[in-house]
């Protein structure tokens, strides 16, 4: 039987090997997100042959993530089923893409029922388009950037530890703008703090937007596959017209300059929040990466 252990920063080299083998555009399968959100999802890891098993809690229920890696998925799925049976849990697997679903159905015909998780779909964008906002459909974002550039003395700086205090001050002011905090704000705050604490160890990259010498936005993420960069966090003052589009545009330019092989930016899911869904759709994603949850059929 496999032995699960709580995720630590020391697991990055192990997990990175499975991530490279999977080469997925999904935001679910990179060490940054696994580590940053561990306080929310309470994750445990176990290697199983060429695949990685991840046990987690979601809405206080036990789940497994799809076992990323390479090779036959049956030993990994069987190990997960054995562990769930010993713990007295139903076998439930999250983060399943269309490709993963095909693998599971081929390995276990008719065994699993798949439920679409719309709130967990990743929004995937063409990095080049976000670096310019070119085209009729994005002219509104481009106009906001033009206005911002006319009205402000600004610069976009690569994120370094020296800028963290100013980013934290900006984050605090941003959070105080909410009369009623949106769902998940506290968990996200904790994840951002972990990102700053382990920024170099996690291999994160980011940038900060300044206007008149004041930090008014920041962002960070990491490359997650051969052609995709995942944007973990993006914050800006909505009260400053153009601040959000500028952070997005300038970071896209930075990513493309540093990673010529990157084609897509994964700007992650909308968590089922209607206003966030609308904002992400306004950015004209190239496609949505579908996700499913699988359970054993009765």
C-alpha positions as a printed Julia matrix, in Angstrom:
298×3 Matrix{Float64}:
   0.0    0.0     0.0
   1.28   3.48   -0.84
   2.24   5.82    1.99
   0.92   9.37    1.82
   2.77  12.29    3.41
   1.89  15.96    3.9
   3.24  18.22    1.16
   6.31  20.35    2.04
   8.51  22.76    0.09
  11.08  19.95   -0.13
   8.71  18.01   -2.41
   9.17  20.43   -5.31
  11.85  18.4    -7.19
   9.74  15.24   -6.87
   6.52  16.89   -8.02
   8.23  18.81  -10.82
   9.28  15.53  -12.4
   5.67  14.35  -12.62
   4.54  17.8   -13.83
   7.06  17.72  -16.69
   5.95  14.23  -17.67
   2.29  15.3   -17.67
   2.98  18.54  -19.59
  -0.56  19.76  -18.88
  -2.02  23.23  -19.42
  -4.2   22.71  -16.34
  -3.61  24.99  -13.35
  -4.21  22.03  -11.05
  -0.92  20.31  -11.87
   2.03  22.45  -10.84
   3.88  22.55   -7.56
   3.2   26.23   -7.03
  -0.55  25.78   -6.74
  -0.2   22.55   -4.77
   2.0   24.25   -2.18
   0.38  27.69   -2.09
  -3.13  26.38   -1.47
  -2.19  23.56    0.87
  -3.69  25.24    3.93
  -7.06  25.27    2.13
  -6.91  21.77    0.64
  -4.73  19.89    3.17
  -2.91  17.79    0.61
  -0.95  14.56    0.97
   1.32  13.1    -1.72
   2.54   9.63   -2.67
   4.48   8.48   -5.74
   3.07   5.4    -7.41
   5.15   4.11  -10.3
   5.29   6.8   -12.95
   2.43   8.8   -11.42
   1.8   11.05   -8.45
  -1.11  10.46   -6.09
  -2.55  13.54   -4.37
  -5.11  13.28   -1.59
  -6.95  16.47   -0.64
  -9.99  17.93    1.04
 -12.49  19.92   -1.04
 -15.53  21.4     0.67
 -14.53  19.24    3.64
 -14.85  16.02    1.63
 -11.94  13.7     0.77
 -10.91  13.59   -2.88
  -7.98  12.6    -5.03
  -6.53  14.67   -7.85
  -6.03  12.94  -11.17
  -2.71  11.03  -10.91
  -0.36  12.98  -13.17
   2.77  11.57  -14.72
   3.28   8.94  -17.39
   2.53   5.29  -18.06
  -0.44   3.08  -17.25
  -2.94   4.83  -14.97
  -4.42   1.61  -13.58
  -1.86   1.01  -10.78
  -2.39   4.6    -9.59
  -6.19   4.44   -9.74
  -6.18   1.02   -8.04
  -3.94   2.37   -5.26
  -6.29   5.3    -4.74
  -9.28   2.96   -4.61
  -7.53   0.75   -2.06
  -6.64   3.71    0.14
 -10.18   5.12   -0.06
 -11.67   1.73    0.85
  -9.41   1.4     3.9
 -10.36   4.9     5.04
 -14.05   4.26    4.39
 -14.35   6.93    1.69
 -15.96   6.77   -1.73
 -13.4    7.05   -4.52
 -13.73  10.56   -5.98
 -11.25  12.06   -8.43
 -11.09  15.79   -9.27
  -9.29  17.9   -11.86
  -9.99  15.51  -14.74
  -9.5   17.05  -18.18
 -10.98  15.67  -21.39
  -7.74  13.8   -22.03
  -7.75  12.31  -18.54
 -11.37  11.25  -18.96
 -10.46   9.35  -22.12
  -7.66   7.55  -20.28
  -9.95   6.56  -17.41
 -12.76   5.38  -19.67
 -10.31   3.31  -21.73
  -8.78   1.73  -18.62
 -12.1    1.2   -16.78
 -14.95   1.06  -19.33
 -18.23   2.13  -17.74
 -16.85   2.16  -14.18
 -16.87   5.92  -13.56
 -19.54   8.58  -13.81
 -18.16  12.01  -14.76
 -19.65  15.31  -13.62
 -18.65  18.58  -15.26
 -17.18  21.17  -12.83
 -17.95  24.44  -14.64
 -16.66  26.64  -11.82
 -13.27  24.9   -12.11
 -12.77  25.39  -15.86
  -9.46  27.12  -16.62
  -9.51  30.17  -18.87
  -6.72  29.84  -21.44
  -5.61  32.9   -23.43
  -3.19  33.52  -26.26
  -0.27  35.29  -24.63
   0.48  37.36  -27.73
  -3.04  38.8   -27.8
  -2.91  39.8   -24.13
   0.46  41.48  -24.73
  -1.15  43.96  -27.17
  -4.96  43.7   -26.78
  -4.99  43.88  -30.56
  -8.21  43.36  -32.49
 -11.76  44.63  -32.34
 -12.9   42.34  -29.53
 -10.24  43.68  -27.14
 -10.37  47.33  -28.16
 -11.93  48.27  -24.81
  -8.95  46.9   -22.88
  -6.57  48.59  -25.31
  -8.36  51.92  -24.82
  -8.08  51.61  -21.05
  -4.32  51.04  -21.39
  -3.98  54.05  -23.68
  -5.86  56.21  -21.2
  -3.75  54.94  -18.31
  -0.52  55.71  -20.17
  -1.72  59.27  -20.93
  -2.8   60.02  -17.37
   0.03  58.49  -15.33
   3.76  58.43  -14.93
   4.1   54.68  -14.7
   6.45  51.71  -14.81
   6.13  47.94  -14.59
   8.93  46.32  -12.6
   9.86  42.63  -12.42
   8.81  41.38   -9.01
  11.67  40.92   -6.55
  11.72  40.46   -2.75
  12.59  44.15   -2.38
   9.13  45.02   -3.73
   7.18  42.64   -1.46
   6.5   45.23    1.3
   4.96  47.64   -1.22
   2.9   44.82   -2.73
   1.67  43.82    0.72
   0.68  47.41    1.46
  -1.2   47.52   -1.84
  -2.88  44.17   -1.09
  -4.09  45.41    2.28
  -5.59  48.53    0.73
  -7.18  46.44   -2.02
  -8.79  44.12    0.53
 -10.16  47.05    2.52
 -12.12  48.2    -0.52
 -14.63  45.38    0.03
 -17.61  46.09    2.27
 -18.39  42.36    2.11
 -15.32  40.18    1.44
 -15.85  37.82   -1.52
 -15.76  34.06   -0.89
 -12.26  32.65   -0.53
 -10.57  36.0     0.22
  -8.92  34.77    3.41
  -7.64  31.59    1.77
  -6.25  33.6    -1.13
  -4.53  36.01    1.26
  -2.8   33.08    2.92
  -1.72  31.69   -0.44
  -0.24  35.05   -1.46
   1.69  35.26    1.81
   3.11  31.78    1.19
   4.07  32.88   -2.33
   6.05  35.82   -0.99
   7.69  33.68    1.7
   8.8   30.98   -0.78
   9.03  33.08   -3.94
  12.51  32.02   -5.01
  12.22  28.42   -3.8
   9.01  28.0    -5.81
  10.55  29.51   -8.93
   7.81  32.11   -9.21
   7.94  35.13  -11.51
   5.95  38.3   -11.27
   5.7   42.02  -11.81
   4.43  45.12  -10.08
   2.76  48.18  -11.61
   3.66  51.62  -10.25
   1.99  54.96  -10.94
   3.51  58.18   -9.6
   5.88  55.99   -7.6
   3.11  54.05   -5.8
   2.42  50.34   -6.22
  -1.09  49.97   -7.64
  -0.99  46.34   -8.75
   1.04  43.15   -8.88
   0.91  39.68  -10.36
   2.83  36.41  -10.24
   2.87  32.92  -11.66
   5.02  30.16  -13.13
   5.56  28.2   -16.3
   3.6   24.95  -16.03
   4.11  23.2   -19.36
   6.01  23.39  -22.61
   3.67  26.07  -23.99
   1.72  27.47  -21.02
   2.39  29.92  -18.18
   0.01  29.94  -15.21
  -0.94  33.3   -13.66
  -1.56  32.49  -10.01
  -2.49  35.96   -8.73
  -3.31  39.34  -10.25
  -4.28  42.33   -8.11
  -4.88  45.97   -9.02
  -7.03  48.84   -7.87
 -10.29  48.71   -9.81
 -10.81  52.37   -8.86
  -7.89  53.33  -11.13
  -9.07  53.04  -14.77
  -6.78  50.8   -16.75
  -4.8   49.39  -13.81
  -5.97  45.81  -14.3
  -5.48  45.74  -18.1
  -2.02  47.28  -17.68
  -0.91  44.62  -15.19
  -2.21  41.92  -17.51
  -0.61  43.4   -20.65
   2.76  44.15  -19.13
   3.07  40.75  -17.48
   2.18  39.03  -20.75
   5.0   40.97  -22.39
   7.4   39.99  -19.62
   6.47  36.32  -19.88
   6.9   36.28  -23.65
  10.29  37.98  -23.39
  11.52  35.46  -20.82
   9.84  32.36  -22.27
   9.78  32.41  -26.09
   8.14  28.98  -26.17
   5.07  30.11  -24.25
   1.92  30.34  -26.36
  -0.8   30.42  -23.7
  -1.51  32.1   -20.39
  -3.7   30.12  -18.01
  -5.57  32.68  -15.92
  -7.2   29.94  -13.85
 -10.86  29.45  -12.95
 -13.71  31.72  -11.88
 -14.62  29.82   -8.69
 -18.26  30.03   -9.73
 -18.36  33.8    -9.08
 -20.51  35.45  -11.73
 -18.66  38.78  -11.77
 -15.31  37.0   -12.12
 -16.69  34.79  -14.89
 -17.91  37.84  -16.77
 -14.53  39.57  -16.4
 -12.63  36.51  -17.64
 -14.93  36.08  -20.63
 -14.48  39.76  -21.54
 -10.78  39.01  -21.99
 -11.7   36.64  -24.85
 -10.09  33.31  -23.9
  -8.81  31.11  -26.7
 -10.62  28.23  -25.02
 -11.83  26.91  -21.67
 -10.08  23.86  -20.27
 -12.89  21.64  -19.05
 -12.66  19.78  -15.72
 -14.65  16.84  -14.38
 -15.09  14.94  -11.14
 -15.28  11.14  -11.4
 -17.06   8.8    -9.0
 -17.55   5.05   -9.19
 -20.94   4.25  -10.63
 -23.42   2.68   -8.23
